[in-house]
mmCIF file of C-alpha atoms in Angstrom:
data_model
loop_
_atom_site.group_PDB
_atom_site.id
_atom_site.type_symbol
_atom_site.label_atom_id
_atom_site.label_comp_id
_atom_site.label_asym_id
_atom_site.label_seq_id
_atom_site.Cartn_x
_atom_site.Cartn_y
_atom_site.Cartn_z
ATOM 1 C CA MET A 8 -2.150 -21.043 7.928
ATOM 2 C CA ARG A 9 -1.471 -23.570 10.684
ATOM 3 C CA TYR A 10 2.050 -23.493 12.060
ATOM 4 C CA ARG A 11 2.634 -27.217 12.319
ATOM 5 C CA SER A 12 6.372 -27.643 11.989
ATOM 6 C CA THR A 13 7.341 -26.322 15.402
ATOM 7 C CA VAL A 14 4.577 -27.865 17.446
ATOM 8 C CA ALA A 15 6.691 -30.965 18.050
ATOM 9 C CA VAL A 16 9.598 -28.794 19.156
ATOM 10 C CA LEU A 17 7.317 -27.079 21.627
ATOM 11 C CA SER A 18 6.402 -30.333 23.328
ATOM 12 C CA ALA A 19 6.036 -28.587 26.658
ATOM 13 C CA LEU A 20 2.662 -27.405 25.454
ATOM 14 C CA ALA A 21 1.439 -30.979 25.507
ATOM 15 C CA ALA A 22 1.382 -30.790 29.285
ATOM 16 C CA LEU A 23 -1.171 -28.035 28.993
ATOM 17 C CA ALA A 24 -3.889 -30.665 28.502
ATOM 18 C CA VAL A 25 -5.761 -28.648 25.953
ATOM 19 C CA GLY A 26 -9.102 -30.335 26.569
ATOM 20 C CA LEU A 27 -11.727 -27.901 27.763
ATOM 21 C CA ALA A 28 -13.148 -30.252 30.363
ATOM 22 C CA GLY A 29 -11.291 -28.592 33.216
ATOM 23 C CA GLN A 30 -12.962 -25.970 35.357
ATOM 24 C CA GLN A 31 -9.831 -24.511 36.900
ATOM 25 C CA ARG A 32 -10.181 -20.982 38.166
ATOM 26 C CA THR A 33 -8.113 -18.944 40.569
ATOM 27 C CA PRO A 34 -9.948 -16.848 43.142
ATOM 28 C CA ASN A 35 -7.475 -13.980 43.017
ATOM 29 C CA TYR A 36 -8.446 -13.014 39.471
ATOM 30 C CA GLN A 37 -11.558 -10.858 39.479
ATOM 31 C CA TRP A 38 -13.690 -11.145 36.348
ATOM 32 C CA ASP A 39 -15.665 -8.034 35.420
ATOM 33 C CA LEU A 40 -18.960 -9.729 34.606
ATOM 34 C CA PRO A 41 -22.628 -8.797 35.015
ATOM 35 C CA PRO A 42 -25.069 -10.796 37.145
ATOM 36 C CA GLY A 43 -25.894 -14.144 35.612
ATOM 37 C CA VAL A 44 -22.733 -14.438 33.496
ATOM 38 C CA SER A 45 -20.261 -17.068 34.673
ATOM 39 C CA PRO A 46 -16.509 -16.846 34.096
ATOM 40 C CA PRO A 47 -15.283 -18.732 31.046
ATOM 41 C CA ARG A 48 -13.872 -22.190 31.456
ATOM 42 C CA LEU A 49 -10.110 -22.476 31.274
ATOM 43 C CA PRO A 50 -7.854 -25.160 29.826
ATOM 44 C CA VAL A 51 -6.249 -27.383 32.440
ATOM 45 C CA GLY A 52 -2.920 -25.913 33.492
ATOM 46 C CA ALA A 53 -3.729 -22.366 32.371
ATOM 47 C CA PRO A 54 -4.949 -20.488 35.452
ATOM 48 C CA MET A 55 -5.849 -16.822 35.280
ATOM 49 C CA THR A 56 -3.831 -14.612 37.608
ATOM 50 C CA PRO A 57 -3.413 -10.834 37.599
ATOM 51 C CA ALA A 58 0.336 -11.292 37.113
ATOM 52 C CA ARG A 59 -0.121 -13.440 34.010
ATOM 53 C CA VAL A 60 -2.659 -11.041 32.558
ATOM 54 C CA GLU A 61 -0.304 -8.091 33.044
ATOM 55 C CA LEU A 62 2.637 -9.985 31.556
ATOM 56 C CA GLY A 63 0.431 -10.957 28.633
ATOM 57 C CA ARG A 64 -0.582 -7.351 28.105
ATOM 58 C CA ARG A 65 3.071 -6.308 27.882
ATOM 59 C CA LEU A 66 3.849 -9.096 25.432
ATOM 60 C CA PHE A 67 0.720 -8.388 23.374
ATOM 61 C CA TYR A 68 1.942 -4.862 22.659
ATOM 62 C CA ASP A 69 5.651 -5.705 22.311
ATOM 63 C CA THR A 70 7.138 -5.502 18.804
ATOM 64 C CA ARG A 71 10.125 -7.546 19.980
ATOM 65 C CA LEU A 72 7.908 -10.581 19.426
ATOM 66 C CA SER A 73 8.136 -10.189 15.656
ATOM 67 C CA GLY A 74 10.973 -11.377 13.484
ATOM 68 C CA ASN A 75 11.930 -7.901 12.285
ATOM 69 C CA GLY A 76 10.733 -5.930 15.305
ATOM 70 C CA THR A 77 8.038 -4.043 13.397
ATOM 71 C CA GLN A 78 4.791 -5.582 14.617
ATOM 72 C CA SER A 79 3.091 -6.822 17.746
ATOM 73 C CA CYS A 80 -0.156 -8.685 18.318
ATOM 74 C CA ALA A 81 -1.776 -5.271 18.716
ATOM 75 C CA THR A 82 -0.842 -4.309 15.153
ATOM 76 C CA CYS A 83 -3.710 -6.475 13.911
ATOM 77 C CA HIS A 84 -5.835 -6.233 17.052
ATOM 78 C CA ILE A 85 -6.385 -2.557 17.849
ATOM 79 C CA GLN A 86 -8.315 -1.755 21.013
ATOM 80 C CA ALA A 87 -10.213 1.215 19.538
ATOM 81 C CA LEU A 88 -11.494 -1.107 16.802
ATOM 82 C CA ALA A 89 -12.611 -3.807 19.259
ATOM 83 C CA PHE A 90 -9.290 -5.580 18.670
ATOM 84 C CA THR A 91 -9.590 -5.765 14.889
ATOM 85 C CA ASP A 92 -7.460 -3.702 12.487
ATOM 86 C CA GLY A 93 -9.812 -2.049 9.992
ATOM 87 C CA ARG A 94 -8.271 -3.901 7.049
ATOM 88 C CA ALA A 95 -10.070 -6.182 4.642
ATOM 89 C CA ARG A 96 -7.208 -8.653 5.028
ATOM 90 C CA GLY A 97 -4.377 -8.743 7.513
ATOM 91 C CA LEU A 98 -0.859 -7.563 6.665
ATOM 92 C CA GLY A 99 2.097 -9.422 8.169
ATOM 93 C CA SER A 100 5.396 -8.048 9.424
ATOM 94 C CA THR A 101 7.121 -8.780 6.095
ATOM 95 C CA GLY A 102 4.343 -7.230 4.042
ATOM 96 C CA GLU A 103 2.684 -10.531 3.190
ATOM 97 C CA ARG A 104 -1.071 -10.247 2.837
ATOM 98 C CA HIS A 105 -3.209 -12.607 4.900
ATOM 99 C CA PRO A 106 -6.154 -14.180 3.051
ATOM 100 C CA ARG A 107 -8.553 -13.280 5.870
ATOM 101 C CA SER A 108 -9.333 -10.355 8.129
ATOM 102 C CA ALA A 109 -8.310 -10.073 11.772
ATOM 103 C CA MET A 110 -11.048 -11.408 14.046
ATOM 104 C CA SER A 111 -12.114 -9.456 17.117
ATOM 105 C CA LEU A 112 -10.670 -10.704 20.401
ATOM 106 C CA VAL A 113 -13.601 -9.451 22.459
ATOM 107 C CA ASN A 114 -15.034 -12.266 24.617
ATOM 108 C CA VAL A 115 -12.683 -14.698 22.904
ATOM 109 C CA ALA A 116 -12.562 -16.691 26.149
ATOM 110 C CA TYR A 117 -16.135 -17.799 25.497
ATOM 111 C CA ARG A 118 -15.506 -19.091 21.974
ATOM 112 C CA ASP A 119 -15.191 -22.742 21.083
ATOM 113 C CA ALA A 120 -13.214 -22.308 17.837
ATOM 114 C CA LEU A 121 -10.835 -19.408 17.458
ATOM 115 C CA THR A 122 -10.192 -18.730 13.773
ATOM 116 C CA TRP A 123 -12.196 -18.145 10.618
ATOM 117 C CA GLY A 124 -11.637 -21.573 9.127
ATOM 118 C CA ASP A 125 -9.818 -23.992 11.430
ATOM 119 C CA PRO A 126 -12.122 -25.904 13.805
ATOM 120 C CA THR A 127 -9.199 -27.703 15.460
ATOM 121 C CA LEU A 128 -7.646 -24.695 17.217
ATOM 122 C CA LEU A 129 -9.519 -24.724 20.512
ATOM 123 C CA THR A 130 -7.166 -22.990 22.971
ATOM 124 C CA LEU A 131 -5.585 -19.576 22.800
ATOM 125 C CA GLU A 132 -2.272 -21.100 23.860
ATOM 126 C CA GLU A 133 -2.139 -23.240 20.739
ATOM 127 C CA GLN A 134 -3.595 -20.552 18.502
ATOM 128 C CA ALA A 135 -0.864 -18.088 19.523
ATOM 129 C CA LEU A 136 1.700 -20.277 17.770
ATOM 130 C CA VAL A 137 0.123 -19.454 14.415
ATOM 131 C CA PRO A 138 0.748 -15.680 14.273
ATOM 132 C CA LEU A 139 4.032 -16.006 16.149
ATOM 133 C CA PHE A 140 5.685 -18.732 14.082
ATOM 134 C CA GLY A 141 3.485 -19.397 11.055
ATOM 135 C CA THR A 142 5.051 -19.164 7.610
ATOM 136 C CA ASP A 143 2.032 -19.485 5.319
ATOM 137 C CA PRO A 144 1.349 -16.654 5.577
ATOM 138 C CA ILE A 145 4.015 -14.931 7.653
ATOM 139 C CA GLU A 146 2.383 -12.837 10.357
ATOM 140 C CA LEU A 147 4.762 -11.895 13.173
ATOM 141 C CA GLY A 148 7.493 -13.981 11.571
ATOM 142 C CA LEU A 149 9.244 -15.063 14.751
ATOM 143 C CA ALA A 150 10.329 -18.471 13.428
ATOM 144 C CA GLY A 151 14.133 -18.630 13.378
ATOM 145 C CA HIS A 152 14.445 -15.447 15.448
ATOM 146 C CA GLU A 153 13.479 -16.826 18.844
ATOM 147 C CA LYS A 154 16.944 -16.660 20.405
ATOM 148 C CA ARG A 155 17.401 -12.981 19.539
ATOM 149 C CA ALA A 156 13.847 -12.033 20.499
ATOM 150 C CA TYR A 157 13.874 -13.852 23.825
ATOM 151 C CA ALA A 158 17.267 -12.389 24.695
ATOM 152 C CA ALA A 159 15.852 -8.920 24.071
ATOM 153 C CA LEU A 160 12.945 -9.666 26.387
ATOM 154 C CA ALA A 161 15.303 -11.069 29.028
ATOM 155 C CA ALA A 162 17.298 -7.839 29.003
ATOM 156 C CA SER A 163 14.224 -5.816 29.959
ATOM 157 C CA PRO A 164 13.864 -4.908 33.664
ATOM 158 C CA VAL A 165 10.096 -5.021 33.160
ATOM 159 C CA TYR A 166 10.174 -8.661 32.138
ATOM 160 C CA ARG A 167 12.721 -9.568 34.798
ATOM 161 C CA ARG A 168 10.036 -8.477 37.245
ATOM 162 C CA LEU A 169 6.918 -9.769 35.479
ATOM 163 C CA PHE A 170 7.983 -13.281 34.456
ATOM 164 C CA PRO A 171 8.776 -14.406 38.046
ATOM 165 C CA ALA A 172 5.506 -12.847 39.222
ATOM 166 C CA ALA A 173 3.531 -14.710 36.570
ATOM 167 C CA PHE A 174 5.524 -17.941 36.871
ATOM 168 C CA PRO A 175 7.015 -17.998 40.390
ATOM 169 C CA ARG A 176 9.186 -21.048 39.749
ATOM 170 C CA VAL A 177 11.372 -19.077 37.339
ATOM 171 C CA GLY A 178 12.580 -16.699 40.028
ATOM 172 C CA SER A 179 15.409 -18.985 41.116
ATOM 173 C CA THR A 180 16.879 -19.267 37.627
ATOM 174 C CA MET A 181 16.514 -15.838 36.113
ATOM 175 C CA ASP A 182 19.370 -14.277 38.060
ATOM 176 C CA ASP A 183 21.825 -17.138 37.620
ATOM 177 C CA ASP A 184 25.044 -16.031 35.962
ATOM 178 C CA GLU A 185 25.467 -19.427 34.363
ATOM 179 C CA GLN A 186 23.140 -20.806 31.717
ATOM 180 C CA PRO A 187 20.064 -22.151 33.556
ATOM 181 C CA ALA A 188 18.898 -25.688 32.904
ATOM 182 C CA GLU A 189 15.539 -24.259 31.799
ATOM 183 C CA PRO A 190 15.416 -20.791 30.201
ATOM 184 C CA TRP A 191 13.073 -18.556 32.162
ATOM 185 C CA ILE A 192 11.626 -17.059 28.992
ATOM 186 C CA THR A 193 10.057 -19.855 26.999
ATOM 187 C CA THR A 194 7.509 -20.089 24.231
ATOM 188 C CA GLU A 195 5.171 -21.954 26.548
ATOM 189 C CA ARG A 196 5.210 -19.157 29.134
ATOM 190 C CA ILE A 197 4.788 -16.510 26.457
ATOM 191 C CA THR A 198 1.730 -18.235 25.019
ATOM 192 C CA LEU A 199 0.259 -18.828 28.475
ATOM 193 C CA ALA A 200 0.603 -15.131 29.287
ATOM 194 C CA LEU A 201 -0.743 -13.965 25.930
ATOM 195 C CA ALA A 202 -3.722 -16.282 26.348
ATOM 196 C CA ALA A 203 -4.433 -14.985 29.847
ATOM 197 C CA PHE A 204 -4.478 -11.391 28.623
ATOM 198 C CA GLN A 205 -6.742 -12.205 25.700
ATOM 199 C CA ARG A 206 -9.159 -14.087 27.943
ATOM 200 C CA SER A 207 -9.406 -11.029 30.165
ATOM 201 C CA ILE A 208 -10.870 -8.947 27.303
ATOM 202 C CA VAL A 209 -14.550 -9.179 28.161
ATOM 203 C CA SER A 210 -17.305 -6.879 26.953
ATOM 204 C CA PHE A 211 -20.560 -6.598 28.893
ATOM 205 C CA ARG A 212 -21.071 -2.841 29.248
ATOM 206 C CA SER A 213 -22.959 -1.968 26.079
ATOM 207 C CA PRO A 214 -26.441 -0.396 26.133
ATOM 208 C CA TYR A 215 -27.815 -3.832 25.307
ATOM 209 C CA ASP A 216 -26.031 -5.302 28.343
ATOM 210 C CA ARG A 217 -27.391 -2.579 30.614
ATOM 211 C CA TYR A 218 -30.856 -3.436 29.358
ATOM 212 C CA ARG A 219 -30.473 -7.224 29.521
ATOM 213 C CA PHE A 220 -28.408 -7.774 32.650
ATOM 214 C CA HIS A 221 -29.229 -4.712 34.747
ATOM 215 C CA GLY A 222 -32.841 -4.058 33.773
ATOM 216 C CA ASP A 223 -32.194 -0.535 32.522
ATOM 217 C CA GLU A 224 -35.282 0.074 30.372
ATOM 218 C CA LYS A 225 -33.872 3.374 29.151
ATOM 219 C CA ALA A 226 -30.628 1.881 27.857
ATOM 220 C CA LEU A 227 -32.163 0.966 24.490
ATOM 221 C CA SER A 228 -33.893 3.432 22.208
ATOM 222 C CA PRO A 229 -37.338 2.514 20.838
ATOM 223 C CA ALA A 230 -35.697 1.777 17.478
ATOM 224 C CA ALA A 231 -33.129 -0.514 19.109
ATOM 225 C CA ARG A 232 -35.896 -2.322 21.016
ATOM 226 C CA ARG A 233 -37.798 -2.915 17.796
ATOM 227 C CA GLY A 234 -34.592 -4.015 16.115
ATOM 228 C CA MET A 235 -33.861 -6.455 18.931
ATOM 229 C CA ASP A 236 -37.302 -8.024 18.618
ATOM 230 C CA LEU A 237 -36.853 -8.321 14.859
ATOM 231 C CA PHE A 238 -33.312 -9.691 15.224
ATOM 232 C CA PHE A 239 -34.540 -12.629 17.298
ATOM 233 C CA SER A 240 -37.754 -13.156 15.335
ATOM 234 C CA ARG A 241 -38.426 -16.073 13.016
ATOM 235 C CA ARG A 242 -38.942 -13.624 10.190
ATOM 236 C CA ALA A 243 -35.472 -12.045 10.243
ATOM 237 C CA ARG A 244 -33.786 -15.141 11.725
ATOM 238 C CA CYS A 245 -30.608 -13.253 12.677
ATOM 239 C CA GLY A 246 -30.633 -14.937 16.073
ATOM 240 C CA GLY A 247 -30.514 -18.361 14.458
ATOM 241 C CA CYS A 248 -26.765 -17.905 13.937
ATOM 242 C CA HIS A 249 -25.957 -15.115 16.383
ATOM 243 C CA LEU A 250 -26.732 -16.331 19.887
ATOM 244 C CA GLY A 251 -24.662 -16.619 23.042
ATOM 245 C CA ARG A 252 -22.670 -14.105 25.018
ATOM 246 C CA SER A 253 -21.002 -12.773 21.888
ATOM 247 C CA PHE A 254 -23.777 -13.278 19.342
ATOM 248 C CA SER A 255 -21.581 -15.807 17.569
ATOM 249 C CA GLN A 256 -23.234 -19.183 18.094
ATOM 250 C CA THR A 257 -25.944 -21.054 16.249
ATOM 251 C CA LEU A 258 -28.888 -22.436 18.168
ATOM 252 C CA SER A 259 -27.447 -25.961 17.825
ATOM 253 C CA ALA A 260 -24.127 -24.876 19.309
ATOM 254 C CA HIS A 261 -25.793 -22.745 21.968
ATOM 255 C CA ILE A 262 -27.770 -25.641 23.418
ATOM 256 C CA SER A 263 -24.633 -27.812 23.433
ATOM 257 C CA LEU A 264 -22.921 -25.468 25.892
ATOM 258 C CA ASN A 265 -22.610 -26.300 29.548
ATOM 259 C CA LEU A 266 -24.396 -23.969 31.910
ATOM 260 C CA ASP A 267 -21.193 -22.603 33.437
ATOM 261 C CA GLY A 268 -20.143 -20.940 30.205
ATOM 262 C CA GLY A 269 -17.794 -23.388 28.522
ATOM 263 C CA SER A 270 -18.329 -25.581 25.523
ATOM 264 C CA LYS A 271 -18.258 -29.347 25.725
ATOM 265 C CA ALA A 272 -14.935 -30.952 24.975
ATOM 266 C CA ALA A 273 -15.001 -32.173 21.388
ATOM 267 C CA THR A 274 -13.590 -35.642 20.874
ATOM 268 C CA SER A 275 -13.051 -34.738 17.220
ATOM 269 C CA PRO A 276 -13.001 -30.990 16.529
ATOM 270 C CA LEU A 277 -13.530 -31.644 12.833
ATOM 271 C CA THR A 278 -16.976 -33.118 13.440
ATOM 272 C CA ASP A 279 -18.156 -32.332 16.972
ATOM 273 C CA PRO A 280 -19.944 -29.305 18.535
ATOM 274 C CA PRO A 281 -17.652 -26.402 17.506
ATOM 275 C CA VAL A 282 -18.423 -26.931 13.814
ATOM 276 C CA PHE A 283 -22.027 -25.881 14.364
ATOM 277 C CA ASN A 284 -20.644 -22.347 14.268
ATOM 278 C CA PHE A 285 -19.161 -22.593 10.748
ATOM 279 C CA HIS A 286 -21.423 -21.603 7.857
ATOM 280 C CA ASN A 287 -21.378 -20.833 4.139
ATOM 281 C CA THR A 288 -23.288 -17.570 3.723
ATOM 282 C CA GLY A 289 -23.188 -17.372 -0.065
ATOM 283 C CA LEU A 290 -20.360 -14.938 -0.715
ATOM 284 C CA TYR A 291 -18.912 -16.652 -3.812
ATOM 285 C CA ASN A 292 -20.003 -19.031 -6.564
ATOM 286 C CA LEU A 293 -16.950 -19.520 -8.763
ATOM 287 C CA PRO A 294 -16.955 -22.116 -11.568
ATOM 288 C CA GLY A 295 -15.979 -25.648 -10.629
ATOM 289 C CA PRO A 296 -16.537 -27.962 -7.671
ATOM 290 C CA VAL A 297 -14.963 -25.486 -5.216
ATOM 291 C CA PRO A 298 -16.877 -22.220 -5.696
ATOM 292 C CA TYR A 299 -14.690 -20.186 -3.321
ATOM 293 C CA PRO A 300 -11.240 -18.648 -3.958
ATOM 294 C CA PRO A 301 -8.616 -21.417 -3.671
ATOM 295 C CA ASP A 302 -6.759 -19.701 -0.818
ATOM 296 C CA ASN A 303 -9.963 -19.130 1.145
ATOM 297 C CA THR A 304 -12.190 -22.195 1.214
ATOM 298 C CA GLY A 305 -12.916 -22.170 4.938
ATOM 299 C CA ARG A 306 -13.376 -25.387 6.882
ATOM 300 C CA HIS A 307 -12.884 -27.320 3.632
ATOM 301 C CA ALA A 308 -9.172 -26.415 3.709
ATOM 302 C CA HIS A 309 -8.806 -28.516 6.871
ATOM 303 C CA THR A 310 -11.195 -31.383 6.142
ATOM 304 C CA GLY A 311 -11.042 -31.762 2.350
ATOM 305 C CA ASN A 312 -14.802 -32.314 2.405
ATOM 306 C CA LEU A 313 -16.538 -30.482 -0.456
ATOM 307 C CA GLU A 314 -19.596 -30.015 1.738
ATOM 308 C CA HIS A 315 -17.469 -27.744 3.922
ATOM 309 C CA VAL A 316 -16.470 -25.326 1.142
ATOM 310 C CA GLY A 317 -17.129 -21.738 2.167
ATOM 311 C CA GLN A 318 -17.886 -22.557 5.790
ATOM 312 C CA PHE A 319 -16.390 -19.890 8.034
ATOM 313 C CA ARG A 320 -16.674 -19.179 11.749
ATOM 314 C CA ILE A 321 -19.614 -17.000 12.741
ATOM 315 C CA PRO A 322 -18.023 -13.776 14.029
ATOM 316 C CA THR A 323 -19.107 -11.903 17.127
ATOM 317 C CA LEU A 324 -21.541 -9.027 16.680
ATOM 318 C CA ARG A 325 -20.363 -7.222 19.784
ATOM 319 C CA ASN A 326 -18.948 -3.830 18.832
ATOM 320 C CA VAL A 327 -19.756 -4.692 15.217
ATOM 321 C CA VAL A 328 -20.158 -1.072 14.145
ATOM 322 C CA VAL A 329 -16.432 -0.428 14.741
ATOM 323 C CA THR A 330 -15.123 -3.606 13.110
ATOM 324 C CA ALA A 331 -15.635 -2.852 9.396
ATOM 325 C CA PRO A 332 -15.011 -4.164 6.795
ATOM 326 C CA TYR A 333 -17.020 -7.331 7.190
ATOM 327 C CA MET A 334 -17.037 -11.058 6.386
ATOM 328 C CA HIS A 335 -14.013 -13.352 6.527
ATOM 329 C CA ASP A 336 -12.213 -11.510 3.732
ATOM 330 C CA GLY A 337 -13.455 -7.979 4.364
ATOM 331 C CA SER A 338 -15.323 -8.034 1.065
ATOM 332 C CA ILE A 339 -18.341 -6.100 2.381
ATOM 333 C CA ALA A 340 -17.471 -2.551 3.360
ATOM 334 C CA ALA A 341 -20.456 -1.325 5.373
ATOM 335 C CA LEU A 342 -22.875 -2.805 7.876
ATOM 336 C CA SER A 343 -25.842 -1.701 5.776
ATOM 337 C CA GLU A 344 -24.371 -3.720 2.902
ATOM 338 C CA VAL A 345 -24.159 -6.771 5.158
ATOM 339 C CA LEU A 346 -27.915 -6.446 5.656
ATOM 340 C CA ASP A 347 -28.314 -6.218 1.878
ATOM 341 C CA HIS A 348 -26.328 -9.444 1.564
ATOM 342 C CA TYR A 349 -28.582 -11.376 3.915
ATOM 343 C CA VAL A 350 -31.819 -9.849 2.650
ATOM 344 C CA ALA A 351 -30.840 -11.080 -0.827
ATOM 345 C CA GLY A 352 -30.181 -14.576 0.516
ATOM 346 C CA GLY A 353 -26.472 -14.308 -0.223
ATOM 347 C CA ARG A 354 -24.353 -12.303 -2.621
ATOM 348 C CA ALA A 355 -23.615 -15.357 -4.766
ATOM 349 C CA PRO A 356 -25.737 -18.352 -3.769
ATOM 350 C CA ASN A 357 -23.818 -21.602 -4.219
ATOM 351 C CA PRO A 358 -24.476 -25.349 -3.847
ATOM 352 C CA GLN A 359 -22.787 -25.556 -0.430
ATOM 353 C CA GLN A 360 -24.629 -22.552 1.009
ATOM 354 C CA SER A 361 -26.129 -23.043 4.476
ATOM 355 C CA ASP A 362 -29.864 -23.694 4.560
ATOM 356 C CA ALA A 363 -30.344 -20.808 6.988
ATOM 357 C CA ILE A 364 -29.381 -18.255 4.322
ATOM 358 C CA GLU A 365 -32.596 -17.480 2.445
ATOM 359 C CA PRO A 366 -34.009 -14.242 0.992
ATOM 360 C CA LEU A 367 -35.763 -11.957 3.474
ATOM 361 C CA THR A 368 -38.357 -9.242 3.115
ATOM 362 C CA LEU A 369 -37.566 -6.203 5.247
ATOM 363 C CA ARG A 370 -38.938 -2.676 5.008
ATOM 364 C CA GLY A 371 -36.642 0.317 5.111
ATOM 365 C CA ASP A 372 -37.688 1.204 8.657
ATOM 366 C CA GLU A 373 -37.018 -2.366 9.783
ATOM 367 C CA ARG A 374 -33.507 -2.220 8.399
ATOM 368 C CA ARG A 375 -32.928 0.998 10.313
ATOM 369 C CA ASP A 376 -34.224 -0.653 13.475
ATOM 370 C CA LEU A 377 -31.844 -3.586 13.015
ATOM 371 C CA LEU A 378 -28.927 -1.201 12.587
ATOM 372 C CA ALA A 379 -29.991 0.637 15.752
ATOM 373 C CA PHE A 380 -29.953 -2.649 17.657
ATOM 374 C CA LEU A 381 -26.515 -3.552 16.311
ATOM 375 C CA GLN A 382 -25.305 -0.105 17.396
ATOM 376 C CA SER A 383 -26.527 -0.906 20.914
ATOM 377 C CA LEU A 384 -23.990 -3.752 21.089
ATOM 378 C CA THR A 385 -21.117 -1.238 21.202
ATOM 379 C CA ASP A 386 -19.210 -1.183 24.485
ATOM 380 C CA ASP A 387 -17.596 2.252 24.350
ATOM 381 C CA ALA A 388 -15.821 1.670 27.659
ATOM 382 C CA LEU A 389 -14.054 -1.383 26.253
ATOM 383 C CA LEU A 390 -12.567 0.640 23.419
ATOM 384 C CA ARG A 391 -10.622 2.858 25.822
ATOM 385 C CA ASP A 392 -10.319 0.818 29.031
ATOM 386 C CA THR A 393 -6.742 1.110 30.307
ATOM 387 C CA ARG A 394 -6.754 -2.517 31.465
ATOM 388 C CA TRP A 395 -6.307 -3.502 27.826
ATOM 389 C CA SER A 396 -4.387 -0.497 26.521
ATOM 390 C CA ASP A 397 -0.773 -0.226 25.396
ATOM 391 C CA PRO A 398 1.469 -0.253 28.494
ATOM 392 C CA TRP A 399 4.463 0.895 26.444
ATOM 393 C CA ALA A 400 2.753 4.040 25.153
ATOM 394 C CA PRO A 401 4.117 7.362 26.449
ATOM 395 C CA ALA A 402 2.030 8.902 29.194
ATOM 396 C CA PRO A 403 -0.314 11.601 27.839
#
């Protein structure tokens, strides 16, 4: 899946200093966060500004950023579905099927690893290169079409206004009649803007958030309260893998986080803290030493280590009721069936299965309580908030 071949060409991204050790923030960007939640940490050289977020929103919804002009980032990340697409597996602009489903972008700024199986992609700027230019599989299919696509963007009055606002240094070159020494629309600036928009997608307005952060005792129903207690109990053990701001971190990863909301910089992403959040939950047990489908072996595909077969990134549970189907390949259709999977200790227990996945004993009423709690993680406002909606859509 990784788009490796053009990374060298895009050497300007090296200056981004992708380590997460930086704490750069810009005061003019206002994060919409509840009390006690700090802004996410940002990569060095990637400040958040309102202008970059707005440019990123335009680019996120722009089909001109695909090779054939048929898809945008929003094709696979639909706001009403918490920025997933409702498919079991993604479908690229050329009709090529992706082996995995589209992950939610909600609270992506707080994640340490960004894809289902690759623990080395740690910044949204780098990750954006994969859907834009990747060829295995083809997603947006922009590779080889950059000149045409960027020329189309440059012809837009909207972008002639937004790029200089987001990157003030380009203002002196964009109106030159002669070819500028540095094109004012570049892949680096596109990925910086896309990353800024994606980082702005934060979700802390669910009933659970009103209860937890604002002390609203009435925000959760009695069933949801019981489900919450069960979720974090040692008996159900759901919270062992679903902690943190997005319910997507193991306890080991959670305690490795710095207090200001960012994860520690990993000296080796293949072995250091982010990999705590990759687990084999017992979905497949095919014959042979690799019991998962050959095109979907998880972290193993990047490390070659058989112990990593079937290890996939723990997904967020925020807005989980609108993000069906479930698991990395969409192979479980309904949330109630996901509970069945974990109660059984895995659909197909295998030798590499994580120790945390063991059979559970839950009564019918307890299952209903868990589902009520998961429902309480839905941020209805997020699903229709105009800050993240399609700016190209006709006015209603």
